[in-house]
Coordinates of C-alpha atoms in Angstrom, one line a residue:
Chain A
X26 CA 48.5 6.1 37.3
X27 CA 47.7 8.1 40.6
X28 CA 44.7 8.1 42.1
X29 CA 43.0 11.2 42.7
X30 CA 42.4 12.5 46.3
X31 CA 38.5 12.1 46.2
X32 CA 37.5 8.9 46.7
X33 CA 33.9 9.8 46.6
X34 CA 32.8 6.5 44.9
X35 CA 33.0 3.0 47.0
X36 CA 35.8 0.0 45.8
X37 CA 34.1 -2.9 44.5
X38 CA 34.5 -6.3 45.4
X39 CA 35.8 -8.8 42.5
X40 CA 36.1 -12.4 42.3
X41 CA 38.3 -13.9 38.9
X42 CA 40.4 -16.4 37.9
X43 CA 44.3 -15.3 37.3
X44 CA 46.6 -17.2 35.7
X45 CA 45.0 -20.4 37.4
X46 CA 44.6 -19.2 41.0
X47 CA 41.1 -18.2 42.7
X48 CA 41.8 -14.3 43.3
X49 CA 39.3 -12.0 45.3
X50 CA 40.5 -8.4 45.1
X51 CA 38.9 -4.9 46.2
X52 CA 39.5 -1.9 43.8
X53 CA 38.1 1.4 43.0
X54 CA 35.2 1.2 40.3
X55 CA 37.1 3.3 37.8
X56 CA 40.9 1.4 37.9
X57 CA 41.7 0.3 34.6
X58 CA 42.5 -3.8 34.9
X59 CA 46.0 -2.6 34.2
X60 CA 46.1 -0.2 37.5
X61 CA 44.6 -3.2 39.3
X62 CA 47.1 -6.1 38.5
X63 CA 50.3 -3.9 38.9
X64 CA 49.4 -1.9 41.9
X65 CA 46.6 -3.9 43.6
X66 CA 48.1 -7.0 42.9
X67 CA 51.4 -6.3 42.6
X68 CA 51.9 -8.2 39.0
X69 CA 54.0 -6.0 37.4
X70 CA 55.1 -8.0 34.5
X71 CA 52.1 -6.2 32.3
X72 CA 53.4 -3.0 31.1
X73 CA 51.8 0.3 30.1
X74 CA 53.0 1.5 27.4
X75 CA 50.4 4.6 25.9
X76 CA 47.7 3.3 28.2
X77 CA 45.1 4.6 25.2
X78 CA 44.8 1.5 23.6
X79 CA 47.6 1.6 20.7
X80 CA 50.6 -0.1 21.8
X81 CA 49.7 -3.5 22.9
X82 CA 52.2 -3.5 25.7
X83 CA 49.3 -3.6 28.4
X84 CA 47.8 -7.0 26.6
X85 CA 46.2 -10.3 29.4
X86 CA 44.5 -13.0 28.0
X87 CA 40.6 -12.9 29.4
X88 CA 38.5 -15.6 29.0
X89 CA 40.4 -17.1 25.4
X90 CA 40.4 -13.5 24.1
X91 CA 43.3 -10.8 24.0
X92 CA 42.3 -7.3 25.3
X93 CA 44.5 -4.3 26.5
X94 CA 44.2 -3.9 30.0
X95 CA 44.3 -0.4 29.7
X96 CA 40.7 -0.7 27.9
X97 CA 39.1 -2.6 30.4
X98 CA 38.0 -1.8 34.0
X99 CA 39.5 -4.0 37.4
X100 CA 35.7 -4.3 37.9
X101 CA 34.9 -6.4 34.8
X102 CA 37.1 -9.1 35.9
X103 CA 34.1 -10.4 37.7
X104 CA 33.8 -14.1 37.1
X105 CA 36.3 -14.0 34.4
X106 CA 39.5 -15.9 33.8
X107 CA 42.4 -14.0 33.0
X108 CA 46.0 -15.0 32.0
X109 CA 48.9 -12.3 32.3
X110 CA 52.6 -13.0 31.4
X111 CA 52.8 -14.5 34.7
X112 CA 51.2 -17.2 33.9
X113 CA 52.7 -18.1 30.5
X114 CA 55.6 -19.9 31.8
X115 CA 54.9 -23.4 33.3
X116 CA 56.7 -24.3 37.0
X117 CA 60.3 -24.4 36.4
X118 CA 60.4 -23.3 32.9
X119 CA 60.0 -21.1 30.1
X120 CA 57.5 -21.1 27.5
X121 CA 58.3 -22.1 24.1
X122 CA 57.6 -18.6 22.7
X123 CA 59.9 -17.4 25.9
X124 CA 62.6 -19.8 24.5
X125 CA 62.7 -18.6 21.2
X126 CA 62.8 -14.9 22.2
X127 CA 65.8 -15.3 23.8
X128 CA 67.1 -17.5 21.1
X129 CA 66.3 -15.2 18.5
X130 CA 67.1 -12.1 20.4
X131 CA 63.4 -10.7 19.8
X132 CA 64.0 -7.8 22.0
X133 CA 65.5 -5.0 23.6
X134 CA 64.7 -2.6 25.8
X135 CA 61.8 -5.5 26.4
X136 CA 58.8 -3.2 27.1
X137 CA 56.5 -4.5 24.6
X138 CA 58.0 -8.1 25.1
X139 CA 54.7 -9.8 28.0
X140 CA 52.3 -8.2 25.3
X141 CA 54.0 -9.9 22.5
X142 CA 54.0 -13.5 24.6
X143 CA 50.7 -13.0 25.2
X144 CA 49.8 -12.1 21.8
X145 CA 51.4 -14.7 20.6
X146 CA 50.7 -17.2 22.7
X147 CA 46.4 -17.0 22.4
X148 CA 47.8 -17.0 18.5
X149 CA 49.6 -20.2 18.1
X150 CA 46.8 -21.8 20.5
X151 CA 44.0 -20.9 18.3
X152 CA 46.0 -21.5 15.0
X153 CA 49.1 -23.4 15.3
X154 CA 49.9 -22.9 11.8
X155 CA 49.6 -19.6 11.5
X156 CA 51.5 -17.9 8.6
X157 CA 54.2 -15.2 9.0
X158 CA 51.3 -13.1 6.9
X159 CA 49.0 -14.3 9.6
X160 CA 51.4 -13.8 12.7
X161 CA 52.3 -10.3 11.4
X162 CA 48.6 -9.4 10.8
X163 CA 48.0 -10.8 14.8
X164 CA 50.7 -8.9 16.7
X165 CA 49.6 -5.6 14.8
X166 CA 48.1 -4.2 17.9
X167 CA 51.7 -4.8 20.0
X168 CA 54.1 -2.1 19.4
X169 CA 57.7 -2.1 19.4
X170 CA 60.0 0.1 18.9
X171 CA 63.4 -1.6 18.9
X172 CA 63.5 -4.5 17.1
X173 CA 61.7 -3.4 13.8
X174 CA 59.6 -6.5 14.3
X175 CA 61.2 -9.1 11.8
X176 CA 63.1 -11.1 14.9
X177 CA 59.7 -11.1 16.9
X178 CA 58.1 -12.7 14.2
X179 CA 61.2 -15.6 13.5
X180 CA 61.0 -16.1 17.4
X181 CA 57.3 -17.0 17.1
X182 CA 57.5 -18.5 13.9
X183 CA 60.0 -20.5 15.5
X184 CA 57.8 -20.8 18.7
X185 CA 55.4 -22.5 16.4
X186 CA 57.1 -25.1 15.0
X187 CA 58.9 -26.2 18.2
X188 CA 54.8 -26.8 19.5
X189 CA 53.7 -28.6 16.9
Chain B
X9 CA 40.7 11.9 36.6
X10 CA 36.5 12.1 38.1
X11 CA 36.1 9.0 40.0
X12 CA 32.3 7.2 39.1
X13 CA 30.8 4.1 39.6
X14 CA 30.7 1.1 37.5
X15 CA 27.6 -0.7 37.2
X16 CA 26.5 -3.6 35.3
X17 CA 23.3 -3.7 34.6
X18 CA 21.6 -6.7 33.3
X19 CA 18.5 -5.5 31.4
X20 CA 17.2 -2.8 29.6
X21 CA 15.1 -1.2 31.8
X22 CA 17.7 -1.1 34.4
X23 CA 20.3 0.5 31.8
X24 CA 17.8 3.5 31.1
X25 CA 16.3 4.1 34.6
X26 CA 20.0 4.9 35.5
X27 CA 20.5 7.2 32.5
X28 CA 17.4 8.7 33.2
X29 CA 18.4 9.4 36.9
X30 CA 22.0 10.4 36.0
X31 CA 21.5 12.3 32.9
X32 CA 24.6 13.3 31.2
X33 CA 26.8 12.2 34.0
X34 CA 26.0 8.4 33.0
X35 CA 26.9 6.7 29.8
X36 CA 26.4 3.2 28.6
X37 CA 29.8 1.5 27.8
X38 CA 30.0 -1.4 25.5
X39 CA 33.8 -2.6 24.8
X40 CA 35.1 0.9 26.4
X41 CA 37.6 1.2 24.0
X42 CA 36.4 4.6 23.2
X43 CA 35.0 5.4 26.0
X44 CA 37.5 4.4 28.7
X45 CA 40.1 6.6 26.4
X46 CA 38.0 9.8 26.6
X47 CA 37.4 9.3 30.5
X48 CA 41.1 8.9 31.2
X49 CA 41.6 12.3 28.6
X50 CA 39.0 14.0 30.8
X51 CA 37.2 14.8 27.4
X52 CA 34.4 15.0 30.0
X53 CA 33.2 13.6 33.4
X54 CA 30.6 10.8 34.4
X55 CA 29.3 9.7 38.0
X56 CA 28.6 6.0 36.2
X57 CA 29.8 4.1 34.0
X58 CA 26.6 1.9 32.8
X59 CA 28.1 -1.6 31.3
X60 CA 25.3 -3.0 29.0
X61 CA 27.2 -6.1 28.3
X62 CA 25.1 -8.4 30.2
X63 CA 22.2 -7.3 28.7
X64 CA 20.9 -9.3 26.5
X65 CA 19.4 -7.6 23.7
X66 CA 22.9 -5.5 23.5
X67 CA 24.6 -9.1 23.2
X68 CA 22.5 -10.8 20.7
X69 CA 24.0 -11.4 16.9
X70 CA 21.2 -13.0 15.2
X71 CA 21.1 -13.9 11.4
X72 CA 17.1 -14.7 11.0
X73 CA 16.3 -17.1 8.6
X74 CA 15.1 -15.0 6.0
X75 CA 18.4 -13.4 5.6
X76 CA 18.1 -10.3 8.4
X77 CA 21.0 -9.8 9.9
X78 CA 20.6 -8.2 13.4
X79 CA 23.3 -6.9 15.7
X80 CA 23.4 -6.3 19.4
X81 CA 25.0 -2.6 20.3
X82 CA 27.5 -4.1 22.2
X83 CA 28.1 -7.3 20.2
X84 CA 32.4 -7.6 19.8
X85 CA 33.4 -7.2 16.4
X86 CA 35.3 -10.3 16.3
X87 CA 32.2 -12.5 17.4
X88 CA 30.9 -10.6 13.8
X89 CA 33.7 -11.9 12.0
X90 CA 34.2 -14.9 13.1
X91 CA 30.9 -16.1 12.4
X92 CA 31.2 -18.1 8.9
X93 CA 27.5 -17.4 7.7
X94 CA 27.7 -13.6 8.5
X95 CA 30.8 -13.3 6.9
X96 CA 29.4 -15.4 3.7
X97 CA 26.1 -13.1 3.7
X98 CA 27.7 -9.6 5.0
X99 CA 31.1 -9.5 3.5
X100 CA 30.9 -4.9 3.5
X101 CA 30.1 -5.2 7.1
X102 CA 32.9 -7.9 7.9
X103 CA 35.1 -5.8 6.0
X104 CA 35.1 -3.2 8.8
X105 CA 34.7 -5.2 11.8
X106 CA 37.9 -6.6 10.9
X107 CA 39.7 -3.4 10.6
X108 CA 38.7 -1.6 13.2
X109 CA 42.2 -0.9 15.5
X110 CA 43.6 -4.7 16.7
X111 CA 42.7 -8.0 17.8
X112 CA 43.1 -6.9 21.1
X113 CA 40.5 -4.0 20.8
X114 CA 38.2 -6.4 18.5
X115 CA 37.9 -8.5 21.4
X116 CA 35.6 -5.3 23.0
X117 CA 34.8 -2.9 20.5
X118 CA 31.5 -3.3 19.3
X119 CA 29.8 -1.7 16.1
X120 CA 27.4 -0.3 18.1
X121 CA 29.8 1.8 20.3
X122 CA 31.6 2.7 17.0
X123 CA 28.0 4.3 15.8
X124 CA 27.3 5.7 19.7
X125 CA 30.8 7.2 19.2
X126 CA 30.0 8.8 15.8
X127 CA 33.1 10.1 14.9
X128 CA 33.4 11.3 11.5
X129 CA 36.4 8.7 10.7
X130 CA 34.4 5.5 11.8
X131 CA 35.0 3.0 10.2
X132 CA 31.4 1.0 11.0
X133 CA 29.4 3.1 10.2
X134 CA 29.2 3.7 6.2
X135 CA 29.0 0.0 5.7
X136 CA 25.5 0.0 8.2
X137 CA 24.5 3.0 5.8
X138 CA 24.9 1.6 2.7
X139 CA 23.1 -1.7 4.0
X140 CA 20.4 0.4 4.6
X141 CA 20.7 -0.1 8.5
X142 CA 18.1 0.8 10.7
X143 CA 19.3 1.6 14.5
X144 CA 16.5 0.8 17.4
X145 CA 16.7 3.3 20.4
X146 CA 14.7 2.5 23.9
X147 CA 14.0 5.4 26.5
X148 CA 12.5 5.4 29.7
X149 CA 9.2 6.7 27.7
X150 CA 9.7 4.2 24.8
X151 CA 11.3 2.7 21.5
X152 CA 11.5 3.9 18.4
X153 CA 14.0 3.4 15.1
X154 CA 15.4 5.5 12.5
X155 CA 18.4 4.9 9.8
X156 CA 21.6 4.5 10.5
X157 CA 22.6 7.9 8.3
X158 CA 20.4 9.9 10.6
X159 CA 21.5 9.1 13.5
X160 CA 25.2 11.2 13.3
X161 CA 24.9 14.6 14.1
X162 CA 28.1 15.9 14.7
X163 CA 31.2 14.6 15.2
X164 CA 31.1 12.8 18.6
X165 CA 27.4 14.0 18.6
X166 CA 24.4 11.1 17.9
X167 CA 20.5 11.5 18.5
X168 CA 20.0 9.7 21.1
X169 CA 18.0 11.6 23.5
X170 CA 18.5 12.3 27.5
X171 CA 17.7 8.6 29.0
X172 CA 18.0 6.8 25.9
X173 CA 20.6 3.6 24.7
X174 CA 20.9 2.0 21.5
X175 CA 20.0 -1.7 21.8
X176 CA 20.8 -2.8 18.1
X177 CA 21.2 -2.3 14.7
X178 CA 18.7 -4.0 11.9
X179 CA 20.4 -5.0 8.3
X180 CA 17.7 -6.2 6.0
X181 CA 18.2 -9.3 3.9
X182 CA 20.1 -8.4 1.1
X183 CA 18.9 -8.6 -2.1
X184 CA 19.5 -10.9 -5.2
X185 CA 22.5 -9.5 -7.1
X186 CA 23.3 -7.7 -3.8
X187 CA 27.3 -6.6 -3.1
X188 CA 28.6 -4.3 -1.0
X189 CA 32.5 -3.3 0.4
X190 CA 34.2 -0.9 2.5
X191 CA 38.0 0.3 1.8
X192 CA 39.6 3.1 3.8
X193 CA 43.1 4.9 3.4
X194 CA 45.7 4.8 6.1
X195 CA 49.5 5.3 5.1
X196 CA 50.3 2.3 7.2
X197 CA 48.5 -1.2 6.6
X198 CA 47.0 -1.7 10.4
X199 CA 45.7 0.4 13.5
X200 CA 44.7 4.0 12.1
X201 CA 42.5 6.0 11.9
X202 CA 41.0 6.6 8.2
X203 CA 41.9 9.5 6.0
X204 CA 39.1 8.6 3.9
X205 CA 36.5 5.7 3.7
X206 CA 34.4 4.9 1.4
X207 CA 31.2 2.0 1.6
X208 CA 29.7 1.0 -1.3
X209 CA 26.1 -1.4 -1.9
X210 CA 24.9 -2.3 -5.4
X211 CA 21.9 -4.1 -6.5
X212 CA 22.4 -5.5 -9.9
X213 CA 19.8 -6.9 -12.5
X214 CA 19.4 -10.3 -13.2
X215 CA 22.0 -10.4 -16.0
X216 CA 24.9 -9.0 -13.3
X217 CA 25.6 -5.8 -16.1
X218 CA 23.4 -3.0 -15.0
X219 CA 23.6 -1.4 -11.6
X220 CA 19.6 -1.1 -11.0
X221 CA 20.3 0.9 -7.4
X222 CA 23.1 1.6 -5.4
X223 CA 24.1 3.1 -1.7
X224 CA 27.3 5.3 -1.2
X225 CA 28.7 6.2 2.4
X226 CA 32.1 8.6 2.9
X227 CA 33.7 8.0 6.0
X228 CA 36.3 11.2 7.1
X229 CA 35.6 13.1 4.6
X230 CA 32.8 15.4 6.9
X231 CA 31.7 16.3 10.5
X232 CA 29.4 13.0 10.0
X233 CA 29.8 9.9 7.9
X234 CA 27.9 11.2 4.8
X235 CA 25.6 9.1 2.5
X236 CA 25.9 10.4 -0.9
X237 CA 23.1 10.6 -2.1
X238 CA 23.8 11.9 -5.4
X239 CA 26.2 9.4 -6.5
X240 CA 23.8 6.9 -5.1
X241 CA 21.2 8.4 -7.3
X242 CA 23.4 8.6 -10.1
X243 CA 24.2 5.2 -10.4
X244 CA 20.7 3.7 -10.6
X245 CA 20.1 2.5 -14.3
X246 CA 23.9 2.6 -14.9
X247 CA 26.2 -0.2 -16.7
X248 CA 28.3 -1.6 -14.4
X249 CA 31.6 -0.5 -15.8
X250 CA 35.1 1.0 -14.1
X251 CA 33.9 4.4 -16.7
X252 CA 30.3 3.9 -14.2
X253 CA 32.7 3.7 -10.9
X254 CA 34.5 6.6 -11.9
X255 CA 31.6 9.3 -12.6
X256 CA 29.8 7.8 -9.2
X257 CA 33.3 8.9 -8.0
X258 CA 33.8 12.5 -9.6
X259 CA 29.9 12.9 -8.3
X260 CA 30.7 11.2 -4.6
X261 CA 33.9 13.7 -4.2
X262 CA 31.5 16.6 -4.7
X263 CA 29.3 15.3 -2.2
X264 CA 32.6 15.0 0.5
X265 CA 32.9 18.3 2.7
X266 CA 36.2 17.6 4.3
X267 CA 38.9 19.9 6.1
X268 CA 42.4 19.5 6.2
X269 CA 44.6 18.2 9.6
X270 CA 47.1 16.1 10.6
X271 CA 46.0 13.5 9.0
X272 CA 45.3 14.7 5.1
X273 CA 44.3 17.9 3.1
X274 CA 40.8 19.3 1.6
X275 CA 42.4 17.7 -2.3
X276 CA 43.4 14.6 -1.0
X277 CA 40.5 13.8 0.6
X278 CA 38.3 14.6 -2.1
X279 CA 40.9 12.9 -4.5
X280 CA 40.7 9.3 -2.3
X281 CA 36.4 9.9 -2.2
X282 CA 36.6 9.8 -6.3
X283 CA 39.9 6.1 -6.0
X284 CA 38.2 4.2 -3.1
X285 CA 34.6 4.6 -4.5
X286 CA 35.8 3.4 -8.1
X287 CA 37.5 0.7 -6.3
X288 CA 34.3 -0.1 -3.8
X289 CA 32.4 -0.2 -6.4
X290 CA 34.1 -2.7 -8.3
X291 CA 33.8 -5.0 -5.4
X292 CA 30.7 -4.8 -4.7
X293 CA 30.1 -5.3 -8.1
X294 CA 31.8 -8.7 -8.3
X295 CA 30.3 -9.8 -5.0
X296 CA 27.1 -8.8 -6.2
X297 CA 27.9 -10.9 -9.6
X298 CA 28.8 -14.0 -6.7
X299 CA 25.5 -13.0 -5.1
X300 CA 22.9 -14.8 -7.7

């Protein structure tokens, strides 16, 4: 995720919402909002993974809806609000769906693992009885390639009824 | 990768004075999913990126009273699918907004960028064909509108001209006894790219048994989604019965010019054209049937 030498083209100025706090940050016009949040920002917990919009591992919450960060520009965060695994946790804790990934052992080498959170999380808050049909149909834009899926989908089946 | 600008613009005019000025080193973006992809690939450079979502007329989903459904280029699919009287009155069209890649790019990729796009594996655009879609196109020297079927020219290749954007695409009110569905073959059930597709439309009579006209598309099976003429023609007149589905589909395969690559051969592509337009055409028969 280099840059390249000629920086012919001026940074923009952009104003959003992240995970709850007022953020202002400059950035080239053509940094994906992935480039922006690890290197500008320096929030690394959101991963690239094939940074072409497959694996999932890249995935922020903006404004209600996921997206890949790979697939969307630093510069379109203007006036949005956006949630990355940073802010799933509340002060002092973990997150339900955190909770039950460690409790069900839902991962490994834990690449994929803020994508799934943040998956699942915009899930079970939109539909907090989703289905094991309906959670595995959700989290078919994340990607893993350790746990074979079927203990990410306990943990947030788990996750789920822990919420209610 | 080529540095360039990003800039929102906010209405039309705006959006085509800068592809005008830029010429091929400008292109309008919609959910970027595509386009973002083929920047970072260096497929090709741009000196702007031209973001038409707060445009208006690119943003607009409007189903009109008298049953025209009318969507904004860059309209998400998922505010498509998630719209309850859209989804009741368009099931063929909600059946690929829904299946095109993950939620994640559904929250971006719009229809409209899937048809801008054109590649031959879309899976938008044979369900716009066979709904007899018309596409609106506005240049700095004016608008004008063609079908959705002429608008592919080439795989990656579409007809808009130097300066030009499309702003939306126009589905007529279907008729009585109108059905249509789109099915596609992947070897997995999620997130790929389609060996074959096929959409079909059928307008039955008033007794729901005869097929009084019809609309084919093949998806991935050509350098363009392909109407099929042909089996569309065939069909007019026809009982609606699977031995029906099945000629259409012998006639439809011979309409299919597809090659062979990593993802299927020359036979089994022409072998899935004949299965999924028996089995689109049984659907859109029974929605038709629901349709009275």
């Amino acid at each position: 995720m280099t840059q390249t030498p000629e920086q012919s083209v001026r940074k923009v100025s952009v104003q959003c919402t992240l995970n709850g706090q007022p953020t202002e940050f400059l950035a080239a016009p053509y940094l994906s909002l992935l480039e922006v949040l690890r290197e500008t920002l320096g929030l690394t917990g959101t991963k690239e993974g094939c940074n072409d919009g497959n694996c999932g591992a890249c995935t922020v919450n903006v404004d209600g809806r996921i997206v890949d960060s790979c697939l969307m520009l630093g510069a379109e965060a203007e006036g949005k609000t956006i949630e990355t695994i940073e802010g799933v946790a509340p002060a002092g804790g973990l997150h339900p769906l955190q909770q039950a990934f460690l409790e069900e052992a839902a991962l490994q080498c834990g690449i994929c693992t803020p994508g799934f959170l943040v998956s699942a999380k915009a899930l079970l808050e939109r539909e907090p009885d989703a289905d094991e049909p309906r959670i595995r149909l959700w989290l078919a834009g994340n990607l893993c390639r350790c746990t074979g899926y079927d203990k990410i989908i306990r943990a947030v089946e788990k996750a789920r009824d822990e919420m209610k | 990768m080529h540095p360039y600008q990003y800039i929102p613009a906010t209405n039309i005019t705006e959006a085509v004075s800068l592809l005008a000025r830029y010429g091929p080193r400008a292109r309008v973006m919609a959910g970027g999913t595509d386009l973002l992809v083929q920047l970072r690939g260096e497929r090709y450079e741009l000196d702007a990126v031209v973001d038409a979502k707060a445009i208006p007329e690119l943003m607009a989903l409007t189903l009109a009273k008298d049953g025209a459904l009318s969507i904004g280029a860059a309209v998400p699919c998922y505010q498509v699918y998630e719209d309850e009287a859209i989804v009741a009155a368009f099931p063929g069209i909600i059946d690929a907004a829904s299946l095109i890649g993950g939620i994640q790019v559904q929250s971006r990729a719009s229809l409209g960028g899937n048809l801008c796009n054109a590649t031959p594996s879309a899976d938008g655009i044979c369900p716009l064909i066979v709904h007899s879609g018309v596409v609106t196109l506005t240049g700095v020297g004016g608008t004008r509108t063609m079908l959705v079927e002429e608008f592919t020219t080439g795989p990656g290749r579409n007809a808009l001209a130097h300066g030009e954007m499309l702003v939306k695409i126009d589905l007529p009110k279907p008729a009585a006894h109108f059905g249509a569905a789109y099915q596609r073959f992947i070897p997995r059930n999620e997130m790929d790219i389609a060996v074959a597709g096929v959409a079909s439309a059928v307008t039955l009579d008033a007794s729901g048994q005869k097929i009084e006209s019809a609309r084919i598309a093949l998806a991935s099976v050509g350098p363009t989604p392909i109407f099929a003429k042909k089996a569309s023609d065939f069909l007019a007149g026809q009982p609606a019965t699977e031995e029906t589905y099945a000629k259409a589909g012998e006639v439809a395969s011979t309409e299919a010019t597809p090659i062979s690559d990593m993802r299927g051969t020359i036979e089994q592509r022409h072998h899935l054209v004949g299965v999924l337009t028996r089995r689109t055409l049984a659907q859109a028969v029974q929605r038709a049937r629901g349709n009275s």
